[in-house]
mmCIF file of C-alpha atoms in Angstrom:
data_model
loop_
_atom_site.group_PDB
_atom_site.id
_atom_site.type_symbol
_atom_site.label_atom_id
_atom_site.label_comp_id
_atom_site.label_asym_id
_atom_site.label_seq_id
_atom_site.Cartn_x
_atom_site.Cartn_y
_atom_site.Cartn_z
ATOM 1 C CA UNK A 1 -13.562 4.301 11.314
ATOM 2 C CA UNK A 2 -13.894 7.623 12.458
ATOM 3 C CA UNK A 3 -10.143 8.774 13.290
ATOM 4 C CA UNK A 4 -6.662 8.870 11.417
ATOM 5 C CA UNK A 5 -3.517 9.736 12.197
ATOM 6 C CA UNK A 6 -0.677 11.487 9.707
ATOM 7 C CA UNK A 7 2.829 9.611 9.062
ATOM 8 C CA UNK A 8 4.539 12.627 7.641
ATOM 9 C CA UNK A 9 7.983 11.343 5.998
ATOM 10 C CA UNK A 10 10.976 13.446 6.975
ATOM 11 C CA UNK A 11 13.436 12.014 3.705
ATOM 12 C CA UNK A 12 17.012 13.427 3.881
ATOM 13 C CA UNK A 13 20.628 12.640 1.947
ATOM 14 C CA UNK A 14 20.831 9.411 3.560
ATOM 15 C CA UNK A 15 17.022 8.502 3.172
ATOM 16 C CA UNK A 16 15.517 8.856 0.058
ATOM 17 C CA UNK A 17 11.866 9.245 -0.001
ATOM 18 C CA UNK A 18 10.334 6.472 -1.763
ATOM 19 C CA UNK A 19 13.419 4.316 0.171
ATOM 20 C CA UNK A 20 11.775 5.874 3.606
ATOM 21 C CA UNK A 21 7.878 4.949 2.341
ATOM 22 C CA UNK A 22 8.784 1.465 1.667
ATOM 23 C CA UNK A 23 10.303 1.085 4.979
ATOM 24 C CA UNK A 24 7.450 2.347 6.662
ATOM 25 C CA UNK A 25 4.930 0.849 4.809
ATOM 26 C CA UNK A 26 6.806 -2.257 5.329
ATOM 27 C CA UNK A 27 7.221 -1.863 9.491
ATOM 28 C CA UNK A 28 3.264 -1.008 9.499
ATOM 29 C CA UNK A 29 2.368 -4.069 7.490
ATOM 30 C CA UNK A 30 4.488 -6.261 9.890
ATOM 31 C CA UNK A 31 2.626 -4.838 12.999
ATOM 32 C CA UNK A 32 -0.808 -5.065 11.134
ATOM 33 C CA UNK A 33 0.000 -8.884 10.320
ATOM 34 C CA UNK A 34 1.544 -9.199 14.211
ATOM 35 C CA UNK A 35 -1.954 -7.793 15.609
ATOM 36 C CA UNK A 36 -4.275 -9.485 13.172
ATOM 37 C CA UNK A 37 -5.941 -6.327 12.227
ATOM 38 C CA UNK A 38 -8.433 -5.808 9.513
ATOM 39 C CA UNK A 39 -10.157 -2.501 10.564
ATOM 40 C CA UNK A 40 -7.034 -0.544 10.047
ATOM 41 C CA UNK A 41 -7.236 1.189 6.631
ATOM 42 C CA UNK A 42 -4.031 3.195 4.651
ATOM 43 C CA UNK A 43 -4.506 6.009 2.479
ATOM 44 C CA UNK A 44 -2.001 8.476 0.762
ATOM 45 C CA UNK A 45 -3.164 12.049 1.004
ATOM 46 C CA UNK A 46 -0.667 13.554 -1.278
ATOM 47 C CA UNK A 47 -1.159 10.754 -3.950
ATOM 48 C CA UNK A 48 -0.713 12.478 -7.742
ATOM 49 C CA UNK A 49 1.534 10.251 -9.721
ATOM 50 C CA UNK A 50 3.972 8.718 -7.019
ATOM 51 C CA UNK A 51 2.413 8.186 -3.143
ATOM 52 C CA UNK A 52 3.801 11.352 -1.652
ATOM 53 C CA UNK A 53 5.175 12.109 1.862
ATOM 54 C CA UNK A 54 2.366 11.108 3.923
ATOM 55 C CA UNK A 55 0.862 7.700 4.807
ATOM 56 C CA UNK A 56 -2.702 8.514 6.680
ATOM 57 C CA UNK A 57 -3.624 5.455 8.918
ATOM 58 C CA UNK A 58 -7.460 5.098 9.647
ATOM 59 C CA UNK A 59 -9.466 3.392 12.247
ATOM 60 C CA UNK A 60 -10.722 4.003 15.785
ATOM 61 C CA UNK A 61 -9.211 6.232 18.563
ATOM 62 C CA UNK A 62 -8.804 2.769 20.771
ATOM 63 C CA UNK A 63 -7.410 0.619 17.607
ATOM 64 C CA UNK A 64 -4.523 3.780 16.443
ATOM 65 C CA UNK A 65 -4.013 4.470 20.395
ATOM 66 C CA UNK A 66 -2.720 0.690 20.360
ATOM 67 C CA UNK A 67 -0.780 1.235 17.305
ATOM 68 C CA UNK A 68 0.837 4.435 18.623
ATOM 69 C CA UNK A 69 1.404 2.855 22.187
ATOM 70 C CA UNK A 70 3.210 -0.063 20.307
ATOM 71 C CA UNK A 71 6.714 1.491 19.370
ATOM 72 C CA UNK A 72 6.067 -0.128 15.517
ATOM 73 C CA UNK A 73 8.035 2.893 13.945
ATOM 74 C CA UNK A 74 11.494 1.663 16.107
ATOM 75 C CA UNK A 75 14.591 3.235 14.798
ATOM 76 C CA UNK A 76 12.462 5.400 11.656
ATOM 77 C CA UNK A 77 10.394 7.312 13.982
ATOM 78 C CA UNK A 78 13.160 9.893 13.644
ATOM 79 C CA UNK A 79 12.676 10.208 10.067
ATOM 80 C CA UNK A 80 8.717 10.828 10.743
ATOM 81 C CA UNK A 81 6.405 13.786 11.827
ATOM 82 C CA UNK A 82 3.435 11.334 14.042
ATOM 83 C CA UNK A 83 0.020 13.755 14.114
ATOM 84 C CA UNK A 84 -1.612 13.359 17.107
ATOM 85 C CA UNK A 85 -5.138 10.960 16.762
ATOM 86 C CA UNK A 86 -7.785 13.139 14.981
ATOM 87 C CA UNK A 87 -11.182 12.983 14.262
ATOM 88 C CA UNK A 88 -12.142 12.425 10.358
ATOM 89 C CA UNK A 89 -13.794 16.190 9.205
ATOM 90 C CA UNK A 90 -17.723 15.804 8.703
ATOM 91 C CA UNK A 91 -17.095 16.761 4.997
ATOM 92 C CA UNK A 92 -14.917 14.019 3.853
ATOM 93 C CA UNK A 93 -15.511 12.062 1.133
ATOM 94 C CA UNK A 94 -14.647 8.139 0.594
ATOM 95 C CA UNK A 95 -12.335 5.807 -1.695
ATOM 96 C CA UNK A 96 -11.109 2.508 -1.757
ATOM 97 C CA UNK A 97 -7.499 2.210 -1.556
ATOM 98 C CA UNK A 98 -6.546 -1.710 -2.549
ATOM 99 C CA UNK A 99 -3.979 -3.592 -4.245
ATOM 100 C CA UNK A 100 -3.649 -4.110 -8.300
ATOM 101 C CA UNK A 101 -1.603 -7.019 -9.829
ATOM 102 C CA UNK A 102 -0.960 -7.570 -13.626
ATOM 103 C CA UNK A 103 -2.013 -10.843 -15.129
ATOM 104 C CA UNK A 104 1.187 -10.758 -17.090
ATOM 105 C CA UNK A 105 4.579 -11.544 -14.742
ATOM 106 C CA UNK A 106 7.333 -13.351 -15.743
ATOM 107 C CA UNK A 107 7.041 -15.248 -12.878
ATOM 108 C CA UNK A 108 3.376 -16.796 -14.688
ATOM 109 C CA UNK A 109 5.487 -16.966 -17.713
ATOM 110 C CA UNK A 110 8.266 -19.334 -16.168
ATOM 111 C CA UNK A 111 5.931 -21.444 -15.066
ATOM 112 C CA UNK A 112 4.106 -21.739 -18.274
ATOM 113 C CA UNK A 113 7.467 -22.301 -19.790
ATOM 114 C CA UNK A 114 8.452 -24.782 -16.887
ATOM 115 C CA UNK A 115 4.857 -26.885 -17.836
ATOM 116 C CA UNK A 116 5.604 -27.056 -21.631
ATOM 117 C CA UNK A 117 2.461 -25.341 -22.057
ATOM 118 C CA UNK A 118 3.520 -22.389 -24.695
ATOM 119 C CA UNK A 119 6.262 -22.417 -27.294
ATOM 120 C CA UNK A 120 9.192 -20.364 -28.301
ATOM 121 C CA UNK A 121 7.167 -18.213 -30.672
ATOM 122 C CA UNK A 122 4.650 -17.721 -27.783
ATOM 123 C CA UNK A 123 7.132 -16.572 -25.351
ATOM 124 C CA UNK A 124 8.560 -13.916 -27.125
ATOM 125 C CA UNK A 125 4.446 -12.542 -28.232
ATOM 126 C CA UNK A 126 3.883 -12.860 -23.911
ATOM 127 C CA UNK A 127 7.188 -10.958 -23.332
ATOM 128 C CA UNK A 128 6.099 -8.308 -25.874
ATOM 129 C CA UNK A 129 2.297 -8.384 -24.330
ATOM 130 C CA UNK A 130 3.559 -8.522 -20.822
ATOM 131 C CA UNK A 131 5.955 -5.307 -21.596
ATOM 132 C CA UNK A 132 3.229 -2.639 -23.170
ATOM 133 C CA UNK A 133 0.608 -4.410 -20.548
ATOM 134 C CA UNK A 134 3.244 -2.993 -17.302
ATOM 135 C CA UNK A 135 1.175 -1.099 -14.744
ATOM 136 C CA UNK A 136 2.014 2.562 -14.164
ATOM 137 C CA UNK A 137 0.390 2.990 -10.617
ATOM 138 C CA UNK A 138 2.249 4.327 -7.864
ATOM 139 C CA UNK A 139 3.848 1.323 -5.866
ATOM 140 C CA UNK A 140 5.331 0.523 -2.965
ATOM 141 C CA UNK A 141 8.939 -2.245 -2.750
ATOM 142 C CA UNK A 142 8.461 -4.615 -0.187
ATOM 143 C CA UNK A 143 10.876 -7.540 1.316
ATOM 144 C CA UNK A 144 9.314 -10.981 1.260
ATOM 145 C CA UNK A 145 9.501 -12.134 4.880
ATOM 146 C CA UNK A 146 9.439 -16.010 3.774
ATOM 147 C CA UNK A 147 11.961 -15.210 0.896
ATOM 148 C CA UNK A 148 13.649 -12.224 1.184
ATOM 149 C CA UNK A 149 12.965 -11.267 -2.534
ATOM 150 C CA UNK A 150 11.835 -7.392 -3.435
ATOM 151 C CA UNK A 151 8.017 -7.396 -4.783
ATOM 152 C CA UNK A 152 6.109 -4.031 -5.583
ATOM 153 C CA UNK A 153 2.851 -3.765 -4.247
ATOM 154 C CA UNK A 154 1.191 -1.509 -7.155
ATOM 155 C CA UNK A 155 -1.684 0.826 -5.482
ATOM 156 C CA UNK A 156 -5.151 1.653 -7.347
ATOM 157 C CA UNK A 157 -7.490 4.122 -5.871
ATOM 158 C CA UNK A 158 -10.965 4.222 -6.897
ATOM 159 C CA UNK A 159 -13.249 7.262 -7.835
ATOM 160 C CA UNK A 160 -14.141 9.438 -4.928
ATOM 161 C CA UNK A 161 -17.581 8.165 -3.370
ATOM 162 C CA UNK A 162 -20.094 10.051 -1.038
ATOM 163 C CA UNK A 163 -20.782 7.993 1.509
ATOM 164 C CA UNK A 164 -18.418 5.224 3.074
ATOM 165 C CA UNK A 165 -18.646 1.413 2.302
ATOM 166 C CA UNK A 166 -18.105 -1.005 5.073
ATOM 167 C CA UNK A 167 -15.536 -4.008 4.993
ATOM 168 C CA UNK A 168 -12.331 -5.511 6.092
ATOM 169 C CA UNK A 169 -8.573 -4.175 5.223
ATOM 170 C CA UNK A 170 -6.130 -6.767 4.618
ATOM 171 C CA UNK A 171 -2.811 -6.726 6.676
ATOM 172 C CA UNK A 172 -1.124 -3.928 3.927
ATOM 173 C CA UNK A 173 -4.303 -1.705 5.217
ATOM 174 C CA UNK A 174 -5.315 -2.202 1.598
ATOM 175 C CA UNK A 175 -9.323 -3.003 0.473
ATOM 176 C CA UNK A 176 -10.788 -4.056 -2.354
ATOM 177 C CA UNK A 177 -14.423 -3.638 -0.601
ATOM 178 C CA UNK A 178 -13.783 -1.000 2.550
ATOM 179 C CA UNK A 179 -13.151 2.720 1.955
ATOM 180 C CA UNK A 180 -11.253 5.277 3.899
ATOM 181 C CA UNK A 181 -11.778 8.712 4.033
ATOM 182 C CA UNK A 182 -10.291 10.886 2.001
ATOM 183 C CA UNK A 183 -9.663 14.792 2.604
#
């Protein structure tokens, strides 16, 4: 992984910026997926408290020539600014970039309900757990292919690391075990 390239998000009155992200994000993940690709990483440059304006793809010059060559933006590319392929600067550091779920959905709770296996009292103690136990990371708002409901994808990102650790991305460019560079 020693190249990226810079999705720069061009947001306007009709295209909100988190609204543009998501549809990105989503169009990348779909191409990811289509090629099979686990050596494609994601990060988020301008990450403070939401994911900012720019989504940083990492990987090799061949593997991001083959994205770029592939048309995967369609119809959004005009809302983007594409940076040429770059190398990674020698003084980078490293971080993993993966996805965090909470143990608490109501989803889990339905199907506890569903089961019998907790009672009235203890649904209303889960709803009150599962409310003050929400996660506050930045988050992307996906489309279920399969069943065309909305899901967030919550982002973590770990603490900055020296060197890099090797491993695979997952087809949201997302690692629990690989890092990307971060500069």
């Amino acid at each position: 992984m020693n190249s990226f390239l810079d999705i720069e998000l061009k947001p306007d009155a009709e295209m909100r910026e988190n609204v543009l992200m998501n549809k990105v994000y989503a169009k990348l993940h779909k191409t990811l997926f289509d090629i099979k690709a686990t050596d494609i990483g994601v990060s988020f440059p301008q990450y403070k408290v939401m994911l900012g304006k720019v989504l940083r793809v990492h990987s090799s010059v061949e593997r991001l020539a083959q994205l770029q060559n592939s048309n995967w933006l369609g119809g959004l590319a005009g809302y983007c600014a594409i940076s040429d392929i770059q190398t990674i600067p020698v003084e980078a550091k490293y971080r993993m970039v993966s996805r965090i779920q909470s143990n608490m959905t109501q989803s889990k709770l339905n199907r506890l309900i569903k089961r019998g296996s907790i009672t009235d009292s203890e649904v209303k103690a889960y709803k009150a757990k599962m409310f003050t136990k929400g996660l506050d990371n930045p988050f992307v708002e996906l489309e279920s292919g399969s069943n065309g409901h909305n899901h967030r994808r919550y982002i973590q990102f770990s603490e900055i690391l020296d060197n890099p650790l090797p491993g695979e991305f997952d087809s949201f460019g997302l690692s629990k075990t690989a890092t990307v560079p971060w500069f």
